[in-house]
mmCIF file of N, CA and C in Angstrom:
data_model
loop_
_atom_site.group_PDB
_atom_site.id
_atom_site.type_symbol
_atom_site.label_atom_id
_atom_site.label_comp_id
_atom_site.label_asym_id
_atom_site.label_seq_id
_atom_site.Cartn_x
_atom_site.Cartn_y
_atom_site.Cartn_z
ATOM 1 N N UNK A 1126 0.844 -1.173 0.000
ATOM 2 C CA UNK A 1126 0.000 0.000 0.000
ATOM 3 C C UNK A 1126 0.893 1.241 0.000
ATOM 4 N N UNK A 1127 0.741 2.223 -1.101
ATOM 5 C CA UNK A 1127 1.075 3.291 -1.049
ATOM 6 C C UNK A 1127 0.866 4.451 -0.231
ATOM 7 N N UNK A 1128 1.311 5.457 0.719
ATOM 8 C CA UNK A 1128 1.201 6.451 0.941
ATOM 9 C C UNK A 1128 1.515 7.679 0.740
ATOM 10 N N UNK A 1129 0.721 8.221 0.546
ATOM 11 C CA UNK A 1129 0.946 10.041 -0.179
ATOM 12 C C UNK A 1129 2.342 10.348 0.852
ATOM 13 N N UNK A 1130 3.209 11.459 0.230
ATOM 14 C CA UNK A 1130 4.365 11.820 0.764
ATOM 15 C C UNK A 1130 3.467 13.146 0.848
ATOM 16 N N UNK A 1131 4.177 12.907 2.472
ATOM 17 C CA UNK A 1131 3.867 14.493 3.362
ATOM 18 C C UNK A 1131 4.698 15.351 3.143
ATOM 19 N N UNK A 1132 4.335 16.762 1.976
ATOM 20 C CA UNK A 1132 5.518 17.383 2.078
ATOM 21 C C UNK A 1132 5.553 18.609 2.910
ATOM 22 N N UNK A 1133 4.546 18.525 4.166
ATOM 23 C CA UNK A 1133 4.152 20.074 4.755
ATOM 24 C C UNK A 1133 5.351 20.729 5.210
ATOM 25 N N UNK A 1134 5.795 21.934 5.069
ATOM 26 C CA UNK A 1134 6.866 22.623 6.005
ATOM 27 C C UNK A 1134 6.436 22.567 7.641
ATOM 28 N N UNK A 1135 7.390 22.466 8.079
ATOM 29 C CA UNK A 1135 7.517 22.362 9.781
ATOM 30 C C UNK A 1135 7.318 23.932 9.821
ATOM 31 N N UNK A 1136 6.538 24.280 10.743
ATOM 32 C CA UNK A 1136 5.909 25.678 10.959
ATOM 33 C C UNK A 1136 7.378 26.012 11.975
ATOM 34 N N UNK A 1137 8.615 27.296 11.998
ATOM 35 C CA UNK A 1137 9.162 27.932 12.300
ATOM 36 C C UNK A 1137 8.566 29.042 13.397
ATOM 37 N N UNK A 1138 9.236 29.076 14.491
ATOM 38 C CA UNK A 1138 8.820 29.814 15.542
ATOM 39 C C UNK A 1138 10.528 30.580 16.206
ATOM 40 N N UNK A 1139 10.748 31.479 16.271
ATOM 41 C CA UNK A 1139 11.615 31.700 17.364
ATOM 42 C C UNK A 1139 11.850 31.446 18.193
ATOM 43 N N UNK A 1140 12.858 31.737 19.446
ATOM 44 C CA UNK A 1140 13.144 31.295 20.702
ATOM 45 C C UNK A 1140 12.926 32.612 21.313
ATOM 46 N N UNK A 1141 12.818 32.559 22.846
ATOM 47 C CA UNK A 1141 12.366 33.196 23.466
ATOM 48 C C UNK A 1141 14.238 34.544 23.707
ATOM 49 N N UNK A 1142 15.021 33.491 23.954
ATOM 50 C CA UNK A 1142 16.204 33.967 23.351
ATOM 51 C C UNK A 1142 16.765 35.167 22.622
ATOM 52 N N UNK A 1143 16.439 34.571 20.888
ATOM 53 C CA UNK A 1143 16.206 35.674 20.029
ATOM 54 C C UNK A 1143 15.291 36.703 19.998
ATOM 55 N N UNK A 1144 13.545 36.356 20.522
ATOM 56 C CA UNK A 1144 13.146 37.752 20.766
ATOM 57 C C UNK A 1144 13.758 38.286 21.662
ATOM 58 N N UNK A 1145 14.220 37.764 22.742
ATOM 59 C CA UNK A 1145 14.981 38.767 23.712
ATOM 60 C C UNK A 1145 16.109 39.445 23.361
ATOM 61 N N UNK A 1146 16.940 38.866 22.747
ATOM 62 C CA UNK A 1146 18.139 39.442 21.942
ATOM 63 C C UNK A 1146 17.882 40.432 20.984
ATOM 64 N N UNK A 1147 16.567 40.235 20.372
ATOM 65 C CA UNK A 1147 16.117 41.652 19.068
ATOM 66 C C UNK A 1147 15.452 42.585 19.700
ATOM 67 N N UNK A 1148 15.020 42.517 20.709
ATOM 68 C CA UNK A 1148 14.290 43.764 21.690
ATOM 69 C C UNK A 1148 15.283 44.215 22.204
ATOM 70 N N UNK A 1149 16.271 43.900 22.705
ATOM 71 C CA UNK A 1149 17.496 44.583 23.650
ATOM 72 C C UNK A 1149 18.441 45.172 22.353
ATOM 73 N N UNK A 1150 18.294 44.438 21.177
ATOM 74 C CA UNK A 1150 19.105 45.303 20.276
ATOM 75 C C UNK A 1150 18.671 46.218 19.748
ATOM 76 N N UNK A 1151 16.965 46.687 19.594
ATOM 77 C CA UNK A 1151 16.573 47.591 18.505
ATOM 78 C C UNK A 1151 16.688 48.320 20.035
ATOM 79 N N UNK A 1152 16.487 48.532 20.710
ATOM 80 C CA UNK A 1152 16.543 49.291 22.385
ATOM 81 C C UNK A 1152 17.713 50.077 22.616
ATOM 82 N N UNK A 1153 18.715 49.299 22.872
ATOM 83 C CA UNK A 1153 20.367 49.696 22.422
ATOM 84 C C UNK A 1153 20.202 50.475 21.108
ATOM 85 N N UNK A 1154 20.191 50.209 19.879
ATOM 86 C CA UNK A 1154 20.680 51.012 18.860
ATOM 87 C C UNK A 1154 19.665 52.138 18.788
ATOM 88 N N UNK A 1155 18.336 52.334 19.693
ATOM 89 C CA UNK A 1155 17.961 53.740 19.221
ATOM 90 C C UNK A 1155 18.118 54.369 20.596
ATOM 91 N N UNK A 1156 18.216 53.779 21.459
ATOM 92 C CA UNK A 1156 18.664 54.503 22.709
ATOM 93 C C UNK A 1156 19.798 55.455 22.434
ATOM 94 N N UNK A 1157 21.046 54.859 21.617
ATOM 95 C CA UNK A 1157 22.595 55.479 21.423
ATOM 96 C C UNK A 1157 22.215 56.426 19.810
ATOM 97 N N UNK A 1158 21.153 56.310 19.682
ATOM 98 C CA UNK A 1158 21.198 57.563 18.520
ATOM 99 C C UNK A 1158 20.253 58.194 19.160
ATOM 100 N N UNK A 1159 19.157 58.447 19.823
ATOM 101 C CA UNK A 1159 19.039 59.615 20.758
ATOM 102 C C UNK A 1159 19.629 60.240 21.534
ATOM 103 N N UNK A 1160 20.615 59.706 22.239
ATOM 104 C CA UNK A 1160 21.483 60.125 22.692
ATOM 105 C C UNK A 1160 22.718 61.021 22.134
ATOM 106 N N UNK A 1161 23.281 60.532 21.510
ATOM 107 C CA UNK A 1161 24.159 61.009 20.301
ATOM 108 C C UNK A 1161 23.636 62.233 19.713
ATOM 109 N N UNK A 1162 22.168 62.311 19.247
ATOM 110 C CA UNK A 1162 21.567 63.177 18.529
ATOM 111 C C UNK A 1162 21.465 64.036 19.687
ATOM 112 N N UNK A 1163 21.578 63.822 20.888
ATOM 113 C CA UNK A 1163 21.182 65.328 21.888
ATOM 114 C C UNK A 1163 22.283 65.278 22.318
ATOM 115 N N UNK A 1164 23.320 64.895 22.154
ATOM 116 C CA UNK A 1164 24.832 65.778 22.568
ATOM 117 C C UNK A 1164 25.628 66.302 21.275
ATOM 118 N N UNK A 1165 25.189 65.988 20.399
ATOM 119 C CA UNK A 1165 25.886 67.172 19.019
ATOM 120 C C UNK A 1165 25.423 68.160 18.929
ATOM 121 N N UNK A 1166 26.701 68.909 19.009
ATOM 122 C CA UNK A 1166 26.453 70.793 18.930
ATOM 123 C C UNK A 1166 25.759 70.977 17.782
ATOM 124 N N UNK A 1167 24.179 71.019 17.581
ATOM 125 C CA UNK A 1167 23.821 71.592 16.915
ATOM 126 C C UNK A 1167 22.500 72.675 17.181
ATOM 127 N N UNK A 1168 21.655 73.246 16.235
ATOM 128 C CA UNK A 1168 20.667 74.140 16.516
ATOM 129 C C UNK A 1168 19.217 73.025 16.977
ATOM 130 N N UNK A 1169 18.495 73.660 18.068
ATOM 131 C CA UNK A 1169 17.344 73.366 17.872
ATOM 132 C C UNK A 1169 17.012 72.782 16.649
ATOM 133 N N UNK A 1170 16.418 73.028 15.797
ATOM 134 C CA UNK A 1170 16.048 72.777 14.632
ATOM 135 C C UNK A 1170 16.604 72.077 14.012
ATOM 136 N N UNK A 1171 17.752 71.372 14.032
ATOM 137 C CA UNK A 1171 18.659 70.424 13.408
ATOM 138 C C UNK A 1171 18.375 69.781 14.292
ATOM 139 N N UNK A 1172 18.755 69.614 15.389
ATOM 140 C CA UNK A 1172 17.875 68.426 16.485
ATOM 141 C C UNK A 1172 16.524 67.834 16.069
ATOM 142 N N UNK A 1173 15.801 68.614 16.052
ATOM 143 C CA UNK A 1173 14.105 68.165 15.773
ATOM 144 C C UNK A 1173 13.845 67.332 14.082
ATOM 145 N N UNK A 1174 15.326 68.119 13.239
ATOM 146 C CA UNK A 1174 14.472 67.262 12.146
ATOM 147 C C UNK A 1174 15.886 65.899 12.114
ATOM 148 N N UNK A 1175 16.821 65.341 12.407
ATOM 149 C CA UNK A 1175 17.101 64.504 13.166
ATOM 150 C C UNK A 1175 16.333 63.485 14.011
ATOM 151 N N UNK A 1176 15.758 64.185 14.695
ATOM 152 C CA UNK A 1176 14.718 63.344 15.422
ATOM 153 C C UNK A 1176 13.392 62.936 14.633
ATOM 154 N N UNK A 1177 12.913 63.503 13.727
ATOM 155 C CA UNK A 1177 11.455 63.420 13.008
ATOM 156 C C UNK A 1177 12.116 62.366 12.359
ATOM 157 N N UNK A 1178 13.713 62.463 11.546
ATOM 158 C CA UNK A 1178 14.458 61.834 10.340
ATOM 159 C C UNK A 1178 14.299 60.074 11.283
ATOM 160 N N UNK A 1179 15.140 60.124 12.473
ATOM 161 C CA UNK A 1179 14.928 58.600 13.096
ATOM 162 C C UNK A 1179 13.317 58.304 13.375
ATOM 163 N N UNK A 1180 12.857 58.525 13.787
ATOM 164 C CA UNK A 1180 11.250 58.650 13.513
ATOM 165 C C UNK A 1180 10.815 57.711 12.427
ATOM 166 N N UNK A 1181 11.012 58.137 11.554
ATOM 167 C CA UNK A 1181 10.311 57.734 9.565
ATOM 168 C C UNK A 1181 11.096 56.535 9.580
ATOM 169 N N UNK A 1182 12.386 56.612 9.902
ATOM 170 C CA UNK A 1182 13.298 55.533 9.595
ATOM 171 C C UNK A 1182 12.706 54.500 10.574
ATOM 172 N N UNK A 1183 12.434 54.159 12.006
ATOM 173 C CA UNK A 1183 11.773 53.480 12.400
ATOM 174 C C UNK A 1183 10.870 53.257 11.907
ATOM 175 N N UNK A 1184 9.913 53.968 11.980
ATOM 176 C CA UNK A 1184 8.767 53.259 11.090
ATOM 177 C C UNK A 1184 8.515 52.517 9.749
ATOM 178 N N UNK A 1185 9.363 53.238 9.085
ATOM 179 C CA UNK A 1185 9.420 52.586 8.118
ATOM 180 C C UNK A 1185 10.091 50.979 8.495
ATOM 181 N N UNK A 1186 11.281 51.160 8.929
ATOM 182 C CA UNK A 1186 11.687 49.595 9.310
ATOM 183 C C UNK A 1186 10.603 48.647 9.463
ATOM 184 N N UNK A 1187 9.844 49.019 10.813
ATOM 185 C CA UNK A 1187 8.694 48.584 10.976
ATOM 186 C C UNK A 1187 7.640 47.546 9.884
ATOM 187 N N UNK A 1188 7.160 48.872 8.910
ATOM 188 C CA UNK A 1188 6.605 48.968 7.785
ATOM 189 C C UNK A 1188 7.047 47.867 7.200
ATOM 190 N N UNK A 1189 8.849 47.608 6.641
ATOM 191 C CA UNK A 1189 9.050 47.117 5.540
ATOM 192 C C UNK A 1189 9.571 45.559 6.015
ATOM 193 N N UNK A 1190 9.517 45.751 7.238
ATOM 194 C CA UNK A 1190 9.534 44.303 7.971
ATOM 195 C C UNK A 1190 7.951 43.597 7.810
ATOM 196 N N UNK A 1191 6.897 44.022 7.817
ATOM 197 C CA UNK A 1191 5.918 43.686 7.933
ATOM 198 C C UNK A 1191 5.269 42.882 6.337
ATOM 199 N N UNK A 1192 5.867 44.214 5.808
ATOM 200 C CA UNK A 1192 5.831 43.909 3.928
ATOM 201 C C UNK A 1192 6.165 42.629 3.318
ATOM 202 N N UNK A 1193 7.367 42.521 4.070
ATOM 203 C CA UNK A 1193 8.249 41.206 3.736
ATOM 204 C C UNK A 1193 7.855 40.035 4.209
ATOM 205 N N UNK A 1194 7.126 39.764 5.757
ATOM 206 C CA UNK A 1194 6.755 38.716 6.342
ATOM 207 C C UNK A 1194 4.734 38.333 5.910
ATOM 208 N N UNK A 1195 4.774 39.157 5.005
ATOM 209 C CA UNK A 1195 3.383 39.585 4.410
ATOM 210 C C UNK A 1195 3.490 38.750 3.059
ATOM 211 N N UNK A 1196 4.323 39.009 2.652
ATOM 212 C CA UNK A 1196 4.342 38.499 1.059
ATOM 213 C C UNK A 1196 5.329 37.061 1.248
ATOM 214 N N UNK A 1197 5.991 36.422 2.110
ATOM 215 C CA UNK A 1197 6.097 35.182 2.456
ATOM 216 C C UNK A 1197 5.419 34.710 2.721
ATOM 217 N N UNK A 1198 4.230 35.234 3.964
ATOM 218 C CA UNK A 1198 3.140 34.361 3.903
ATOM 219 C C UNK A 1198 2.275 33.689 2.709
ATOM 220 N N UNK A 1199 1.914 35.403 2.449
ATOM 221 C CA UNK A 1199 1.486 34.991 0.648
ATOM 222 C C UNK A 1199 1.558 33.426 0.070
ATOM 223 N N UNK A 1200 2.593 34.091 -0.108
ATOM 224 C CA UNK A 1200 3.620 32.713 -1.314
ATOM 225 C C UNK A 1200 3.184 31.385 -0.140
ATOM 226 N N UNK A 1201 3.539 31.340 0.550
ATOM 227 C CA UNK A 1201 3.485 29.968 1.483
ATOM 228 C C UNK A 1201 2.045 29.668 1.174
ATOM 229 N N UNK A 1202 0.295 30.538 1.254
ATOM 230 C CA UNK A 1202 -0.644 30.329 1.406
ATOM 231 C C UNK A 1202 -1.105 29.659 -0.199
ATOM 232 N N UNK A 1203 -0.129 30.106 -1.021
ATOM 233 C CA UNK A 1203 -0.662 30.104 -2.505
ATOM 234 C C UNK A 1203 0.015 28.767 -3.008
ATOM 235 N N UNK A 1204 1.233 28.540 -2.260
ATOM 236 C CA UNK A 1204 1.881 27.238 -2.636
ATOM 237 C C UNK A 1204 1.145 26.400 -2.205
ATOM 238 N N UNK A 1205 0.378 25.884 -1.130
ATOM 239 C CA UNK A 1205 -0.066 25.353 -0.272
ATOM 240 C C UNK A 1205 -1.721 25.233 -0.982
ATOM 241 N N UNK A 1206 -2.157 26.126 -1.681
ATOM 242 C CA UNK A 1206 -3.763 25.924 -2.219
ATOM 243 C C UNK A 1206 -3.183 25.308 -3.737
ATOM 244 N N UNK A 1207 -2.317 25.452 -4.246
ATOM 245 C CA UNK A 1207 -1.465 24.913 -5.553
ATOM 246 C C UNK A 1207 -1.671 23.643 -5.571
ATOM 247 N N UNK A 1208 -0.761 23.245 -4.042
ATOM 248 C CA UNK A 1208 -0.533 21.947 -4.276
ATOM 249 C C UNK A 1208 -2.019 20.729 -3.418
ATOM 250 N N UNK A 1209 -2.547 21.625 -2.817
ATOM 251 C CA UNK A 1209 -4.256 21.050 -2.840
ATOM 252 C C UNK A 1209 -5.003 20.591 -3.883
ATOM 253 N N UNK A 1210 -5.183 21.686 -4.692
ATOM 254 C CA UNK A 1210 -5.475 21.702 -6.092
ATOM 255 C C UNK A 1210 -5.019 20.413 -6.652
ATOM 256 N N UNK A 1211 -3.399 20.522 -6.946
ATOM 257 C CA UNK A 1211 -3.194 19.025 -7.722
ATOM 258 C C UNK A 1211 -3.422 17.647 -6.694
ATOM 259 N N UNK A 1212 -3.567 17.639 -5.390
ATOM 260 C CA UNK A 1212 -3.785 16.603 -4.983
ATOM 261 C C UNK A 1212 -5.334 16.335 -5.094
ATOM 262 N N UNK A 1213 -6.232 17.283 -5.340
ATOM 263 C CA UNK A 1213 -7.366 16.497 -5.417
ATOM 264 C C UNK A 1213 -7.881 16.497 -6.490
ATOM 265 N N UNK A 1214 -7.381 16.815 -7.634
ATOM 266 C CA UNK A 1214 -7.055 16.279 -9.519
ATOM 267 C C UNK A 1214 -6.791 14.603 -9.227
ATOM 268 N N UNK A 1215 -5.861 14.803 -8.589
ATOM 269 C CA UNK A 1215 -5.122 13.345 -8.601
ATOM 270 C C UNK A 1215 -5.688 12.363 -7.931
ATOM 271 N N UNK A 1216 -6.980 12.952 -6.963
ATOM 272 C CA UNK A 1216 -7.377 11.827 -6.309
ATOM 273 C C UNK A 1216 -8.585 11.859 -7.094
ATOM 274 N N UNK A 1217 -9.270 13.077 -7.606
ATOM 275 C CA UNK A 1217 -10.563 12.351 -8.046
ATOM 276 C C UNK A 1217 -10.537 11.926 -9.530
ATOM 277 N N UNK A 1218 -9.046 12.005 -9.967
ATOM 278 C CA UNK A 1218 -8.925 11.249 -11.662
ATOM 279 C C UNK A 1218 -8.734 9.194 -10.925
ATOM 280 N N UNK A 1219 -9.774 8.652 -11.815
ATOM 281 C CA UNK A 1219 -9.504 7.464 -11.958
ATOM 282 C C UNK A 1219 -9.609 7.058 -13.111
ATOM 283 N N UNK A 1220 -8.445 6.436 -13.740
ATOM 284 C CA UNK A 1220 -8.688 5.731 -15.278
ATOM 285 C C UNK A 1220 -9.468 4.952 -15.263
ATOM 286 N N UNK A 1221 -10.108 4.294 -14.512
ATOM 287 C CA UNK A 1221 -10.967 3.012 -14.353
ATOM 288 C C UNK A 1221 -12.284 2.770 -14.720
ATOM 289 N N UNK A 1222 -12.722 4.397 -14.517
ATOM 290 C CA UNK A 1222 -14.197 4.713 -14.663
ATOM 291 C C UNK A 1222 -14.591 4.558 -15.774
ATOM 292 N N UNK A 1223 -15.457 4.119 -16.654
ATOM 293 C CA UNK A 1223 -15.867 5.049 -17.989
ATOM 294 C C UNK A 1223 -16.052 6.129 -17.778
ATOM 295 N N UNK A 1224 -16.023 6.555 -19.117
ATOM 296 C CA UNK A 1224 -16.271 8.125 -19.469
ATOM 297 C C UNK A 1224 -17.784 8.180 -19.627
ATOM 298 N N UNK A 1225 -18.093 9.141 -18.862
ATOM 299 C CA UNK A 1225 -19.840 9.532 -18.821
ATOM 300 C C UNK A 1225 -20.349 9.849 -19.958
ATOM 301 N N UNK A 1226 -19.505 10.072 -20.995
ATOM 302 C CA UNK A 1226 -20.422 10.846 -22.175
ATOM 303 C C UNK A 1226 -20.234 9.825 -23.295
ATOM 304 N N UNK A 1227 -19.296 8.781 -23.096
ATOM 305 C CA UNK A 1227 -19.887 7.585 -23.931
ATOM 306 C C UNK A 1227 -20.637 6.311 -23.478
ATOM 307 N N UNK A 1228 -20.987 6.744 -21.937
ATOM 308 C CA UNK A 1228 -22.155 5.817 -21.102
ATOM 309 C C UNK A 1228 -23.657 5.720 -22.021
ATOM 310 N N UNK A 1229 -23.995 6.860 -22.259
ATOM 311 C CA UNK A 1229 -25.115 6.751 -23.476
ATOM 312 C C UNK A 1229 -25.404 6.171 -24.319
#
């Protein structure tokens, strides 16, 4: 007896570890550019758009992190209805049957 080959991906999760390690790093690296940004001799106003400038740039990070784990899903959801598709071609083709339209 044959059995269908399981080809599902093992669902990927992080460790508690690495989120801890990527929170203490994005923490650290904008902690030391606020900082930085308020001890350079500069004007008011060079301060503030500095600060608006890390601002956008966070967010955007944000943003384009989201983009990316968005359109992997995608692809994963579309591969996955693909290969549904051909498995149930394949299960409901039987050569065995007659053909209904020369049953007549």
């Amino acid at each position: 007896m044959l059995l269908p080959m399981d080809t599902r991906t093992i669902p990927q999760s992080n460790t508690a570890a690495f989120f801890l390690q990527s929170v203490i790093a994005f923490g650290a690296s904008l902690a030391a550019a606020v900082i930085g940004m308020l001890y350079l001799p500069m004007d008011p106003w060079q301060r503030g758009f500095i600060g608006i400038t890390m601002l956008f740039l966070t967010s955007s990070t944000f943003t384009l992190a989201k983009v990316v784990r968005d359109r992997q899903e995608q692809a994963a959801v579309m591969a996955r209805l693909d290969e549904a598709r051909v498995e149930r071609l394949i299960a409901d083709h039987d050569p065995y049957l007659p053909n209904k339209t020369n049953a007549a």
